[in-house]
mmCIF file of C-alpha atoms in Angstrom:
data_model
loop_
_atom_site.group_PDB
_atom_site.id
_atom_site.type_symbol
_atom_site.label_atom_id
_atom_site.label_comp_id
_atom_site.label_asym_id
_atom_site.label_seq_id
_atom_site.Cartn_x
_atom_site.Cartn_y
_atom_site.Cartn_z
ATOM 1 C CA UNK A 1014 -40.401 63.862 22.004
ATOM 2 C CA UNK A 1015 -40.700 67.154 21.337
ATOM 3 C CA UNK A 1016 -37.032 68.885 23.061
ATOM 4 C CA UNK A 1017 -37.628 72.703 20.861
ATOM 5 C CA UNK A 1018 -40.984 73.835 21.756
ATOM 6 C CA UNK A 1019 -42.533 77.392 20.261
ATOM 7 C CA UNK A 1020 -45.897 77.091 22.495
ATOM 8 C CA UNK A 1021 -47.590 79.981 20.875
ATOM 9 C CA UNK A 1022 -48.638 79.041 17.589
ATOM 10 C CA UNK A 1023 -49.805 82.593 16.692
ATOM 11 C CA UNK A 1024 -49.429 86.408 17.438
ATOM 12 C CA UNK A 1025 -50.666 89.527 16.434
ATOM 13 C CA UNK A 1026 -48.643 92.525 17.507
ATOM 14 C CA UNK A 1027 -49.813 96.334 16.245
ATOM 15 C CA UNK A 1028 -47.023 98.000 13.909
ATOM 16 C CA UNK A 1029 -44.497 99.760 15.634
ATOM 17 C CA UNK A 1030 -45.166 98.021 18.937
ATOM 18 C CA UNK A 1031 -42.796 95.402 20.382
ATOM 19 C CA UNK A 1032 -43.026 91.490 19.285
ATOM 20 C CA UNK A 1033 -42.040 88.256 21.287
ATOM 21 C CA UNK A 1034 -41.689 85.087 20.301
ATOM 22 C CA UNK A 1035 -40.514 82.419 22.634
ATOM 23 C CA UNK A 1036 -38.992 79.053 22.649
ATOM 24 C CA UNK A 1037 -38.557 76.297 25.647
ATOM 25 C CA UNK A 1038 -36.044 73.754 25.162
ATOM 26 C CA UNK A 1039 -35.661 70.087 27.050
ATOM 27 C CA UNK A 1040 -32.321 69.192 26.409
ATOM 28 C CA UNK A 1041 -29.479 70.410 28.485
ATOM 29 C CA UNK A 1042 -27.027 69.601 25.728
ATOM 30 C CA UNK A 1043 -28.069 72.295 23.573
ATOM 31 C CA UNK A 1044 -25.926 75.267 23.537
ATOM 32 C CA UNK A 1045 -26.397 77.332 19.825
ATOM 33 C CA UNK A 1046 -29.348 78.477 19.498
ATOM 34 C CA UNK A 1047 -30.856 80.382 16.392
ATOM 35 C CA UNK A 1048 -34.027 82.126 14.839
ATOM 36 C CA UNK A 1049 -35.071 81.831 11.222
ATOM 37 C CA UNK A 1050 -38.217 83.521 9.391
ATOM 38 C CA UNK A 1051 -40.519 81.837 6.952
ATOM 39 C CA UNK A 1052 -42.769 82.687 4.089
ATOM 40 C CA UNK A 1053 -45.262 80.780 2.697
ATOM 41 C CA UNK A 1054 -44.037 78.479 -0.051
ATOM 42 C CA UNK A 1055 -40.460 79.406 0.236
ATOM 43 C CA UNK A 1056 -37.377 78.088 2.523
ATOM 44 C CA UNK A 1057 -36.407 80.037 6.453
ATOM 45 C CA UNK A 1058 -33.941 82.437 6.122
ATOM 46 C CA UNK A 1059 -31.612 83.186 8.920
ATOM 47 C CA UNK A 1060 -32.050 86.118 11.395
ATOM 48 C CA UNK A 1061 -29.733 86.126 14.611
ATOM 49 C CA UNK A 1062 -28.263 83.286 16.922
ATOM 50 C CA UNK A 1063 -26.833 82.919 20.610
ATOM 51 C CA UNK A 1064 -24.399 80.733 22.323
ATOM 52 C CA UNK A 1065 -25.087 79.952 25.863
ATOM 53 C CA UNK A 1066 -22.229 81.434 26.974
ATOM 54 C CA UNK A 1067 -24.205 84.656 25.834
ATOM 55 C CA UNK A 1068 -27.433 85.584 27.330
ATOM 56 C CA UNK A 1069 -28.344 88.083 24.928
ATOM 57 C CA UNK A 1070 -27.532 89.368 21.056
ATOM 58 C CA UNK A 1071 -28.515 92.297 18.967
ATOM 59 C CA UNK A 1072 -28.976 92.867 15.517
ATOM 60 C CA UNK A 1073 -31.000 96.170 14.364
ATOM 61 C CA UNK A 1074 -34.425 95.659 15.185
ATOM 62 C CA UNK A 1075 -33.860 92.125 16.762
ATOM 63 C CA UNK A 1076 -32.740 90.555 19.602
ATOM 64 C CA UNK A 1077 -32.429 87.592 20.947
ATOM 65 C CA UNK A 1078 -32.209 86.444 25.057
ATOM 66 C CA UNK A 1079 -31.345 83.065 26.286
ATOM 67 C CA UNK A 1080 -32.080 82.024 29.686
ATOM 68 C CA UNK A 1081 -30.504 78.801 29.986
ATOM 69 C CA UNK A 1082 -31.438 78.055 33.824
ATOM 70 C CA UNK A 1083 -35.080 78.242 32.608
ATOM 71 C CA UNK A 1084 -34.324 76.780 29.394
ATOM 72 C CA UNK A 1085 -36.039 79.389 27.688
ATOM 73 C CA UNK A 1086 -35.025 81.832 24.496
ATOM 74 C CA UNK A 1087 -36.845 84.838 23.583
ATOM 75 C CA UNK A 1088 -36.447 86.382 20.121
ATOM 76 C CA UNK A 1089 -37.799 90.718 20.428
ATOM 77 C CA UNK A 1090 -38.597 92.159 17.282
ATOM 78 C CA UNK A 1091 -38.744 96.320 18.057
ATOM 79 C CA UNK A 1092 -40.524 97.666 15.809
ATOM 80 C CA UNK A 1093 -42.651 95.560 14.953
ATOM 81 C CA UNK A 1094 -43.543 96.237 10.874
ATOM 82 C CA UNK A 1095 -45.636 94.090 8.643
ATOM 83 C CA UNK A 1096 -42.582 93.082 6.558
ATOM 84 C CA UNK A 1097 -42.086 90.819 9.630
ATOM 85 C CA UNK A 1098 -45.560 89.078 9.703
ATOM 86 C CA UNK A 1099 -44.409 85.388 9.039
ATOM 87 C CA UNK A 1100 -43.718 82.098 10.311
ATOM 88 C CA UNK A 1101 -40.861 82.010 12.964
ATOM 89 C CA UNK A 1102 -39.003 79.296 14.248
ATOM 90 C CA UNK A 1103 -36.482 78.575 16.807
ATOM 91 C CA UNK A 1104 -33.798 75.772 16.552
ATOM 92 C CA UNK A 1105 -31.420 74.611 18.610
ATOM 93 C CA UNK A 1106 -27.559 72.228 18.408
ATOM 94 C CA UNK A 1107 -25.408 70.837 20.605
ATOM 95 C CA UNK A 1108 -22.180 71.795 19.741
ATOM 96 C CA UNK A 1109 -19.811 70.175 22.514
ATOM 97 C CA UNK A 1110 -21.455 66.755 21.294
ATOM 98 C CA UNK A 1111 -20.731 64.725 18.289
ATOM 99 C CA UNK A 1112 -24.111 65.665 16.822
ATOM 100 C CA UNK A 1113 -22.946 69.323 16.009
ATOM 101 C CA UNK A 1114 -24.555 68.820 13.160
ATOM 102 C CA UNK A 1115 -28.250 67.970 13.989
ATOM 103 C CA UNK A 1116 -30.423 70.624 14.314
ATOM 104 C CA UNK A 1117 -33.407 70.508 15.626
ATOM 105 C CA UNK A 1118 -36.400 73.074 15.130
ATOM 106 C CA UNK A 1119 -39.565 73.566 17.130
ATOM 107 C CA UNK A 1120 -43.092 73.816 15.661
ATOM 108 C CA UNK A 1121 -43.017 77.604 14.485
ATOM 109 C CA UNK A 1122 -45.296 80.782 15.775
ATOM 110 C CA UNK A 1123 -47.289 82.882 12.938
ATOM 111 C CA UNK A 1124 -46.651 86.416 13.581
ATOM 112 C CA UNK A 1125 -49.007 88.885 12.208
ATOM 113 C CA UNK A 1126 -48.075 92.962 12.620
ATOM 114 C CA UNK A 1127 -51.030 94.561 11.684
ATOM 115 C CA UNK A 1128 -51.686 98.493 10.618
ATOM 116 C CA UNK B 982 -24.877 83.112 -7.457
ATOM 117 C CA UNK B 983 -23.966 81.144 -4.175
ATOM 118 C CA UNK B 984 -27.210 79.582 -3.147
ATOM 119 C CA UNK B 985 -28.941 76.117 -2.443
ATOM 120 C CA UNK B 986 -30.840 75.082 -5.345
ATOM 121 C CA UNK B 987 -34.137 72.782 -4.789
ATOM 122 C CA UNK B 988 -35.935 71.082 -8.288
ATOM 123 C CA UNK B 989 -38.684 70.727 -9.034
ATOM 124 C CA UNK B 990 -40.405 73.289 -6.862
ATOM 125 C CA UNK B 991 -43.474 71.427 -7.528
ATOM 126 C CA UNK B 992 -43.804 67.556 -8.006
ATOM 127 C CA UNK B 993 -46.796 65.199 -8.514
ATOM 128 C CA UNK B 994 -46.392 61.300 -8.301
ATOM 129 C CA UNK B 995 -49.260 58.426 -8.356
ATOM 130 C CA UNK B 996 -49.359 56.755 -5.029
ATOM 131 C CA UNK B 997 -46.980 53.366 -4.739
ATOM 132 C CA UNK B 998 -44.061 55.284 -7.251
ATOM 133 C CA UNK B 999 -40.267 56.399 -5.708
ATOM 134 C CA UNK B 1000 -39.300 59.658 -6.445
ATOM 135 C CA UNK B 1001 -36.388 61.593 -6.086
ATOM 136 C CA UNK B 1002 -35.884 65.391 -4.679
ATOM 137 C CA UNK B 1003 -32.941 67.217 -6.198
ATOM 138 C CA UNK B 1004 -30.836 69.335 -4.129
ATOM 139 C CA UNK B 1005 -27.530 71.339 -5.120
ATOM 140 C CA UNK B 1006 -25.701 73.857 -3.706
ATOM 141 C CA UNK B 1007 -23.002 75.869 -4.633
ATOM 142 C CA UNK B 1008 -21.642 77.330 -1.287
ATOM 143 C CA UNK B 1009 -18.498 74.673 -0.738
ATOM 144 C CA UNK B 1010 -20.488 73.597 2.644
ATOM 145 C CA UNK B 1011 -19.912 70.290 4.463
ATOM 146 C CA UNK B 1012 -23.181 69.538 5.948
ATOM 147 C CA UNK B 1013 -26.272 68.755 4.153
ATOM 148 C CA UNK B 1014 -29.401 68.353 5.569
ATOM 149 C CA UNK B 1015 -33.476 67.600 4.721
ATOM 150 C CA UNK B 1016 -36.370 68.686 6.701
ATOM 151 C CA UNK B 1017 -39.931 68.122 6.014
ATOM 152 C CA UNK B 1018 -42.823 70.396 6.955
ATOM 153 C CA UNK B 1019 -46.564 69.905 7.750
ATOM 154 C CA UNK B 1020 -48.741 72.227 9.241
ATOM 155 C CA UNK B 1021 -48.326 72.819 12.566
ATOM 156 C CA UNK B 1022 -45.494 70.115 12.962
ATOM 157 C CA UNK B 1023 -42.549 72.550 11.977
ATOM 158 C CA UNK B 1024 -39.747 70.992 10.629
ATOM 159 C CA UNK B 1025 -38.548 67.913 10.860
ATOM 160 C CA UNK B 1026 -35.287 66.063 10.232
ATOM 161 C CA UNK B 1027 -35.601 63.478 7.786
ATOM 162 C CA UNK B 1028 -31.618 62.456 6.643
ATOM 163 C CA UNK B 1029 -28.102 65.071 6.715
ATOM 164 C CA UNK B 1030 -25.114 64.385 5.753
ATOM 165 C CA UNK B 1031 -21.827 65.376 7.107
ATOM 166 C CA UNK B 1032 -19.382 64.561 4.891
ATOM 167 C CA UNK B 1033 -19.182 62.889 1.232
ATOM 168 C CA UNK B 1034 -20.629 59.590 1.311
ATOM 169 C CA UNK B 1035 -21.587 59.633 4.895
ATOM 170 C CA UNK B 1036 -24.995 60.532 6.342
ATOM 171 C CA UNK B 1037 -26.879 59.589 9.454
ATOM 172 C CA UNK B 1038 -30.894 59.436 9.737
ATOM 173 C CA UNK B 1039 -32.815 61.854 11.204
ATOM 174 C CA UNK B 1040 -35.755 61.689 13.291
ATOM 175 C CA UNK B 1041 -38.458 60.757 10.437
ATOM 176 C CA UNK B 1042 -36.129 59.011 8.033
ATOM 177 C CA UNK B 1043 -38.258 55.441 7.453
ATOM 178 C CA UNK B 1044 -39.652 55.490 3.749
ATOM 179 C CA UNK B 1045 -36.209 57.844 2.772
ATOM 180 C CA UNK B 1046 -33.350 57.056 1.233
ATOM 181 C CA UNK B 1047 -30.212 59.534 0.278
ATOM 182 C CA UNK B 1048 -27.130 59.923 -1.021
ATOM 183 C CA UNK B 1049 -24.068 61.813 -0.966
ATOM 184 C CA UNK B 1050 -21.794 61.063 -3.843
ATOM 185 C CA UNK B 1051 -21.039 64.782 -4.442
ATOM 186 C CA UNK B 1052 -20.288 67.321 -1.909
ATOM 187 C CA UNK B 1053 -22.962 69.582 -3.918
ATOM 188 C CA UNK B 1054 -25.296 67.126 -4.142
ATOM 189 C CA UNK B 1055 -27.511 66.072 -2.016
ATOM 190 C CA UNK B 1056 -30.619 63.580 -3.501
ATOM 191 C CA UNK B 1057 -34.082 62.150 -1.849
ATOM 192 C CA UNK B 1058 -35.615 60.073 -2.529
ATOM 193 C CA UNK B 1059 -38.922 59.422 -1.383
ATOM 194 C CA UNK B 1060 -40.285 55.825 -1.224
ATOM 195 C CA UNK B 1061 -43.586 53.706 -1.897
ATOM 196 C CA UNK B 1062 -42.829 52.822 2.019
ATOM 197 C CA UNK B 1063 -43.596 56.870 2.904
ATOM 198 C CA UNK B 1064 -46.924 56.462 4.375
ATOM 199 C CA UNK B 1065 -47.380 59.940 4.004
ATOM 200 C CA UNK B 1066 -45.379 61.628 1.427
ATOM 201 C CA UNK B 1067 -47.545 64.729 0.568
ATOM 202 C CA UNK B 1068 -45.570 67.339 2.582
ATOM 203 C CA UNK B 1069 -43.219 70.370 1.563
ATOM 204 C CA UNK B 1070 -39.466 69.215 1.840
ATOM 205 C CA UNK B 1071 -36.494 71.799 2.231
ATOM 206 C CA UNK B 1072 -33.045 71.288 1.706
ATOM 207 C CA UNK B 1073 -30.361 73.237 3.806
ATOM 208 C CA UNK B 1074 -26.355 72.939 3.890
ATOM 209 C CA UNK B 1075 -24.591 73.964 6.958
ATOM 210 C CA UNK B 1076 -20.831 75.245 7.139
ATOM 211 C CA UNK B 1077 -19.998 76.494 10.579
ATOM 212 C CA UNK B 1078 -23.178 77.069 12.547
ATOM 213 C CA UNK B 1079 -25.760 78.600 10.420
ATOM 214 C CA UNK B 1080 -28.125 76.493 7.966
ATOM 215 C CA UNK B 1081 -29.193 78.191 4.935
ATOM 216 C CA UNK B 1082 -32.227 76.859 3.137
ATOM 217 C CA UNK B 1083 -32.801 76.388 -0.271
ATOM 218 C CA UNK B 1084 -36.562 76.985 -1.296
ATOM 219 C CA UNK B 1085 -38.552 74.072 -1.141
ATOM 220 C CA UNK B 1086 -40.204 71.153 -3.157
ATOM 221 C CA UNK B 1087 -43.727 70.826 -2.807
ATOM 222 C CA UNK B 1088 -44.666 66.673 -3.246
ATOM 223 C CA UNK B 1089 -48.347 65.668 -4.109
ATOM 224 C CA UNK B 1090 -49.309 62.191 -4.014
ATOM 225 C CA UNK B 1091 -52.256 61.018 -5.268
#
């Protein structure tokens, strides 16, 4: 059971145009939500969370927006450069719950920002 | 430096032999965790660890087995029951509500 889902595996976005990546979520429990970047061959690095008492959060070139009736998160990436092109994923906790802890990832979407 | 610390970054083993997955970190975090990745399955939760000598499985954790004897330390080891071992496995400590990731161990069975 799948509760993070990234249903885009892939995207190619120009350079300097705007990137989104999105992320549906199952479980109602979740409520910290977050957005790491991945090369090839190395470990995610973070980039920017939300609570859900937030629906959105800034940071330079990135935002994130969390819709929580829809149970959907969007992470923006304006602009787009091809520093960014790699694998992002979206993860998700449950923080009023006893498994504050666990956190759970969806499948990832490639970005590519091409020239 | 502060940072998570994964060895080897490559690893080999013949089919039907444990082997063990170091992870350190130096950060003074709580919560240790492992994830495996394979392609297209992003990552998956395999074993973390709360606390010394606690830790709780994750969703893949049959044919694992961990420890936490050291709050720095957090070892995997990967068993002859792992049907499928071959897979890139990342360690990440948690202290508050961000993960950081150390960089990886790529296993090869064969």
């Amino acid at each position: 059971d799948q509760q993070v889902k990234q249903n885009s595996p892939s995207l190619s976005v120009q350079e300097g145009r705007i990137s989104i990546l999105n992320c549906d979520y199952t479980n109602s429990m979740f409520d910290y939500f977050l957005w790491y970047k991945k090369y090839p061959a190395e470990g995610p690095t973070f980039l920017i969370s939300i609570s859900s008492i937030k629906d959105k959060n800034e940071d330079g070139r990135f935002t994130v927006f969390l819709n929580k009736s829809a149970k959907h998160l969007s992470l923006h990436i304006v602009p787009s450069q091809p520093g960014d092109s790699a694998v992002y994923f979206c993860a998700a906790s449950a923080m009023r719950t006893g498994t504050a802890s666990k956190l759970t990832f969806g499948t990832g979407t490639r970005l590519q920002v091409t020239l | 430096d502060g940072g998570i610390t994964q060895s080897p970054k490559y690893l080999f083993r013949k089919e039907g032999q444990n082997v063990t997955l170091s992870c350190e970190q130096n950060l003074n975090h709580d919560a240790m965790y492992w994830y495996r990745q394979d392609p297209g399955q992003g990552l998956r939760l395999i074993y973390y660890s709360q606390i010394v000598n606690d830790f709780q499985k994750g969703d893949i954790a049959e044919g694992y087995s961990v420890s936490r004897e050291k709050k720095e330390s957090f070892p995997l080891t990967v068993t002859s029951a792992q049907k499928n071992p071959t897979a890139f496995y990342l360690c990440a400590s948690r202290r508050g509500l961000v993960a950081f990731f150390g960089q990886g161990t790529r296993l090869t069975v064969v």
